[in-house]
PDB file of C-alpha atoms in Angstrom:
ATOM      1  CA  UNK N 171       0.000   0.000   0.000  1.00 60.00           C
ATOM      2  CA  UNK N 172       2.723   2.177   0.841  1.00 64.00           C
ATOM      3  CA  UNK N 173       4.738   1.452  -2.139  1.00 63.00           C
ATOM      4  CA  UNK N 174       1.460   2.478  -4.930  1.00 59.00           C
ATOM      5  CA  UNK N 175       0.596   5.264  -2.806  1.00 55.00           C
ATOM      6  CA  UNK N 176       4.769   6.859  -3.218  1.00 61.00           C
ATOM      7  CA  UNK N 177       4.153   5.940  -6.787  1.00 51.00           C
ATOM      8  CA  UNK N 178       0.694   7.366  -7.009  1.00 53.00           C
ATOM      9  CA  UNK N 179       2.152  10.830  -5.613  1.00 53.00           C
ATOM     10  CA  UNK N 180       5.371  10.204  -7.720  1.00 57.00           C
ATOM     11  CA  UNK N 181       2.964  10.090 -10.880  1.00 54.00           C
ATOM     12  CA  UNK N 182       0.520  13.160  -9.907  1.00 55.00           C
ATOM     13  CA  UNK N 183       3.877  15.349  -9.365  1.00 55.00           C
ATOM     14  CA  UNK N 184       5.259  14.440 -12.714  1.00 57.00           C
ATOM     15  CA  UNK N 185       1.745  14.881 -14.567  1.00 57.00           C
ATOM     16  CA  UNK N 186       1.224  17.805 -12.742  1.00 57.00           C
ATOM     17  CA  UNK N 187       5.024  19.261 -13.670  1.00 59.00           C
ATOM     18  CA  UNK N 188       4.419  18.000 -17.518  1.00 58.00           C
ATOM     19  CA  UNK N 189       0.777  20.214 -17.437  1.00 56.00           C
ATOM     20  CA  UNK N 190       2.381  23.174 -16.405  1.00 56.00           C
ATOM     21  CA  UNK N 191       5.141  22.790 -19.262  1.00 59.00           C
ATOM     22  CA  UNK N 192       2.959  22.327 -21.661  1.00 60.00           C
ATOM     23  CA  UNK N 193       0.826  25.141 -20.558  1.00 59.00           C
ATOM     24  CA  UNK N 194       3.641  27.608 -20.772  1.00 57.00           C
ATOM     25  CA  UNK N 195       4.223  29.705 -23.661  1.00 57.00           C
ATOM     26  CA  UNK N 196       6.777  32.087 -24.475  1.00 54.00           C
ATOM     27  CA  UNK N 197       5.940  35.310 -24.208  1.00 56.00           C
ATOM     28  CA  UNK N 198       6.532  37.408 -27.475  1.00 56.00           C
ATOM     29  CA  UNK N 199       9.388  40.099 -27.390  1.00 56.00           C
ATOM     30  CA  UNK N 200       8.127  42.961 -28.540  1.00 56.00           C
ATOM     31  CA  UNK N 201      10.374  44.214 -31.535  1.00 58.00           C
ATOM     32  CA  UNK N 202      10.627  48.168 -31.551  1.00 57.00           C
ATOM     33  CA  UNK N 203      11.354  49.798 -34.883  1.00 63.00           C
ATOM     34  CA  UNK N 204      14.821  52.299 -34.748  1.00 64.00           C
ATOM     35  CA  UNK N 205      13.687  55.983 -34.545  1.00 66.00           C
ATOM     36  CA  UNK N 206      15.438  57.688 -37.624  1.00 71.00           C
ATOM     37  CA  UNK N 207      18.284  59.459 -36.345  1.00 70.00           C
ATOM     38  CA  UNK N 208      18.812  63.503 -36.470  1.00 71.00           C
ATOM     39  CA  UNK N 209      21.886  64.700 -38.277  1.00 72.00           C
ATOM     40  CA  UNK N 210      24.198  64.280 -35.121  1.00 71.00           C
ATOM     41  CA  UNK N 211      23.113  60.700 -34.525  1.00 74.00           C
ATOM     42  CA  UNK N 212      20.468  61.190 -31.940  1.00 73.00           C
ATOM     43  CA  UNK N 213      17.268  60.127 -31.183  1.00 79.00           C
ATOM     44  CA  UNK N 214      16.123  62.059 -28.219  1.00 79.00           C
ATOM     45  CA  UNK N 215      13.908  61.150 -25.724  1.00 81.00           C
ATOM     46  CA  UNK N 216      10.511  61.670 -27.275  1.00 82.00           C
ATOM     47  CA  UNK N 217      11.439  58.523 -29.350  1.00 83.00           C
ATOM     48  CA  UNK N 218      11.116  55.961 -26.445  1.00 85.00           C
ATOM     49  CA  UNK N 219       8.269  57.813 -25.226  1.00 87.00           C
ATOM     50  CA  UNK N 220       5.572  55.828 -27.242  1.00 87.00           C
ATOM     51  CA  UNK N 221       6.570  52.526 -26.215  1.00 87.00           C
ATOM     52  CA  UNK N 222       7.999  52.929 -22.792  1.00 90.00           C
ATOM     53  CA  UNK N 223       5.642  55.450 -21.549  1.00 91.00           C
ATOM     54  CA  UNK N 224       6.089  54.536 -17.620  1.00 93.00           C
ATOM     55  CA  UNK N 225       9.995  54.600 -17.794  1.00 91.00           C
ATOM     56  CA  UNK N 226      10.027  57.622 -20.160  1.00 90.00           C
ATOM     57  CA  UNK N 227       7.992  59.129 -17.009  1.00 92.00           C
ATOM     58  CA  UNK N 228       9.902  58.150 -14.601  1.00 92.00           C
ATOM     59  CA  UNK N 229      13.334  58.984 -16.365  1.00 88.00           C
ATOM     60  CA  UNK N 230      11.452  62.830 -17.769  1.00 88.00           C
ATOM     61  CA  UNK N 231      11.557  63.228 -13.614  1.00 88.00           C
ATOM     62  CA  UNK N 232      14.974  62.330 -12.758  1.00 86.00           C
ATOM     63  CA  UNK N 233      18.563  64.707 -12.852  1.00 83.00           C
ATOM     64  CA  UNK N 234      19.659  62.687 -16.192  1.00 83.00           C
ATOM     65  CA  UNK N 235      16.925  63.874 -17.904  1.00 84.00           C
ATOM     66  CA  UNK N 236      18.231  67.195 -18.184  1.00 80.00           C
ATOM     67  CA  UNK N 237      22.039  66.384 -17.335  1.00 86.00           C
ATOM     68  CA  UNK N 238      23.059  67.323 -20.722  1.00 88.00           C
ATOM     69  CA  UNK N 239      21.236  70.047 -22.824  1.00 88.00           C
ATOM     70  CA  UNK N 240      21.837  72.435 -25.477  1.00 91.00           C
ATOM     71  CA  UNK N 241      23.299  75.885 -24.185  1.00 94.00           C
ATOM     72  CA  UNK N 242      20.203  78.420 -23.627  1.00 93.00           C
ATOM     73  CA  UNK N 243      19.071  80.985 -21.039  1.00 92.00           C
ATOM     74  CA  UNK N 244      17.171  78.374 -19.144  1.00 89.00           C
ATOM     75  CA  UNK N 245      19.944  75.580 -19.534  1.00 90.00           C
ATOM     76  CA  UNK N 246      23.389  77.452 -18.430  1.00 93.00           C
ATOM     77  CA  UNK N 247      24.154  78.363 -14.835  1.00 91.00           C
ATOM     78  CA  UNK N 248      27.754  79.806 -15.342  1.00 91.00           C
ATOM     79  CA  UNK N 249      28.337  83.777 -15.492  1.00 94.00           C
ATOM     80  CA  UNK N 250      28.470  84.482 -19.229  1.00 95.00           C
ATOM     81  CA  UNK N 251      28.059  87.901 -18.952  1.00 96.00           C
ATOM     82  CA  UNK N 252      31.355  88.807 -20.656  1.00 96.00           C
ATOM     83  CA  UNK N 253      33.168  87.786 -17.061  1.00 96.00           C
ATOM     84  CA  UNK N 254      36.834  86.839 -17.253  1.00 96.00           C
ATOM     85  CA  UNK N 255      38.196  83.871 -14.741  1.00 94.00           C
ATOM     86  CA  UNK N 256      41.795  83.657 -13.924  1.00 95.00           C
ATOM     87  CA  UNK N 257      43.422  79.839 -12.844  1.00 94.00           C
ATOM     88  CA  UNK N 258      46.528  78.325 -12.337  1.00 94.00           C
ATOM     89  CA  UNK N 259      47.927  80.602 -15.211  1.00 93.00           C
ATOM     90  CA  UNK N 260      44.569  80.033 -17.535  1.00 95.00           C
ATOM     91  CA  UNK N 261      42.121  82.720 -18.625  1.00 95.00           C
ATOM     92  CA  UNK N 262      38.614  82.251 -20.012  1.00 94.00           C
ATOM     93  CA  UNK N 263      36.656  84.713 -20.974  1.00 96.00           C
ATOM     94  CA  UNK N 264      32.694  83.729 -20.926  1.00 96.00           C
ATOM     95  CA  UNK N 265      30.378  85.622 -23.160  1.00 96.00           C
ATOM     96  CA  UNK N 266      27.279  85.220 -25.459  1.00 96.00           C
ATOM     97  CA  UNK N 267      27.004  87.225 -28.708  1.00 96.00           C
ATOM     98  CA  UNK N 268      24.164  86.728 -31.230  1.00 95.00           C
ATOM     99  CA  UNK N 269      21.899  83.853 -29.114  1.00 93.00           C
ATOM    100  CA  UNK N 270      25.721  81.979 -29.114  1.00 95.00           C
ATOM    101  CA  UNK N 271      27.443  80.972 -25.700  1.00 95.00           C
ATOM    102  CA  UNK N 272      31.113  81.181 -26.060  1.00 95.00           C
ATOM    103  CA  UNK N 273      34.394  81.314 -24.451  1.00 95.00           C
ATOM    104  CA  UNK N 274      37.835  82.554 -24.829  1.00 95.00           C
ATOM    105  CA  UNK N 275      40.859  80.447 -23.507  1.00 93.00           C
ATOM    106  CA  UNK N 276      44.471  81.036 -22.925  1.00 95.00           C
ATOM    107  CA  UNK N 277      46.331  77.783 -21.640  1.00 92.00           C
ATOM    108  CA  UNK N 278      49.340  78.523 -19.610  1.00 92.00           C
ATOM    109  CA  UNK N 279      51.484  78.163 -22.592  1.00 94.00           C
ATOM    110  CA  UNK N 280      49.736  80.920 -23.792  1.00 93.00           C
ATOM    111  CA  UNK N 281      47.675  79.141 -26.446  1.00 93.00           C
ATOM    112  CA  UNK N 282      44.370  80.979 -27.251  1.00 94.00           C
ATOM    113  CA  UNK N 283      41.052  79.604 -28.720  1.00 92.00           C
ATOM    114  CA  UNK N 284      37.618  81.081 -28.749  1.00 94.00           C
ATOM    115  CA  UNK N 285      34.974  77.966 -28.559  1.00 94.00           C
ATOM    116  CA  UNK N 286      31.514  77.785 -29.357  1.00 95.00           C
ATOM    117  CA  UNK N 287      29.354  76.350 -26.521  1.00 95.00           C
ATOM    118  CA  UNK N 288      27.571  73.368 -28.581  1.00 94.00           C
ATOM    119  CA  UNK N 289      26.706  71.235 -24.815  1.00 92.00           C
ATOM    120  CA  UNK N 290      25.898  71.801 -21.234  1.00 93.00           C
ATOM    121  CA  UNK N 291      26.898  68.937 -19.301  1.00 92.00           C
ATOM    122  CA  UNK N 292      25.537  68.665 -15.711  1.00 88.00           C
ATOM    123  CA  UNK N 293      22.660  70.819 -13.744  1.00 79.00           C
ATOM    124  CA  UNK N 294      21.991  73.065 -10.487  1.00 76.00           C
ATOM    125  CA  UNK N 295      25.781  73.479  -9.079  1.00 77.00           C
ATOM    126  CA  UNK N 296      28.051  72.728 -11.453  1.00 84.00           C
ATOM    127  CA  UNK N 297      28.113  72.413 -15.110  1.00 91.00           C
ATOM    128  CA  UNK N 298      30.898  72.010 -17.961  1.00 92.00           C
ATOM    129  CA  UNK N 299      30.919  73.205 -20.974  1.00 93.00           C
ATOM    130  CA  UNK N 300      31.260  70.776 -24.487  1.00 93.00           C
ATOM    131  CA  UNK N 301      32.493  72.278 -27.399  1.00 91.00           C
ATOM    132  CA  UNK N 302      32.510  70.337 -31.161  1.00 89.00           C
ATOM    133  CA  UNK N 303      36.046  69.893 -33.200  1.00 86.00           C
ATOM    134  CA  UNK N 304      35.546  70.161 -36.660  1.00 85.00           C
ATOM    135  CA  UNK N 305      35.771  66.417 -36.668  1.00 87.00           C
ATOM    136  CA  UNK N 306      32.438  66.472 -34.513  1.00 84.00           C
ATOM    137  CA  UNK N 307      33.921  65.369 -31.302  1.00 88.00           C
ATOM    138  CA  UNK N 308      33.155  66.935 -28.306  1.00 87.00           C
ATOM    139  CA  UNK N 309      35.640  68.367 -25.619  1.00 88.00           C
ATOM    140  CA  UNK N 310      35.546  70.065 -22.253  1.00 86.00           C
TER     141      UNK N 310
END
């Protein structure tokens, strides 16, 4: 008796097991087209917006959403009204001039360059600034 019953639950466990195997399917992955591109390679945001609405959300909400932004009134915190900063033997001068953000740099060497904001990077207390090479890399 002992013996049919251990087989008995043996049985039930493995039919049991085999039911919900068979009853599992695999859930479809959802395949999301490629946003076209812009001319500088990106995407932005609004283009995982319409199929990740809840993360979109909850990233539009967080610091990275606005960590890096194109230079505007709203987006720089730096002194850019034509102010000149002095370090370590380095001058920049910070100024805007037609809607542009720029600023003038002398290394210690004595190497000058006038740059063309094209990124803020960072928010609230402190923030660099991303200029583009004519290669379209981008430097601090």
């Amino acid at each position: 008796m002992r013996r049919a019953l251990t087989v008995g639950l043996l049985l039930a466990a493995v039919a049991f097991g085999a039911w919900v195997w068979a009853g599992r399917t695999a859930t479809p992955r959802t395949v999301h087209p490629t946003p076209p591109a812009t001319a500088d390679g990106r995407v932005g945001s609004a283009a995982c917006q319409p199929c990740h609405p809840t993360l979109h959300a909850k990233w539009a909400q967080s610091a990275h959403a606005n960590n890096m932004a194109r230079p505007s009134a709203e987006t720089v915190v730096g002194d850019f009204s034509d102010v000149t900063y002095t370090f370590q033997g380095t001058r920049s001068r910070m100024y805007t001039r037609d809607g542009a953000w720029f600023m003038d740099h002398t290394d210690a060497a004595g190497e000058t360059g006038t740059y063309q904001i094209a990124w803020v990077l960072g928010i609230i207390r402190h923030q660099a600034y991303l200029y583009a090479e004519p290669d379209g890399r981008l430097q601090v």
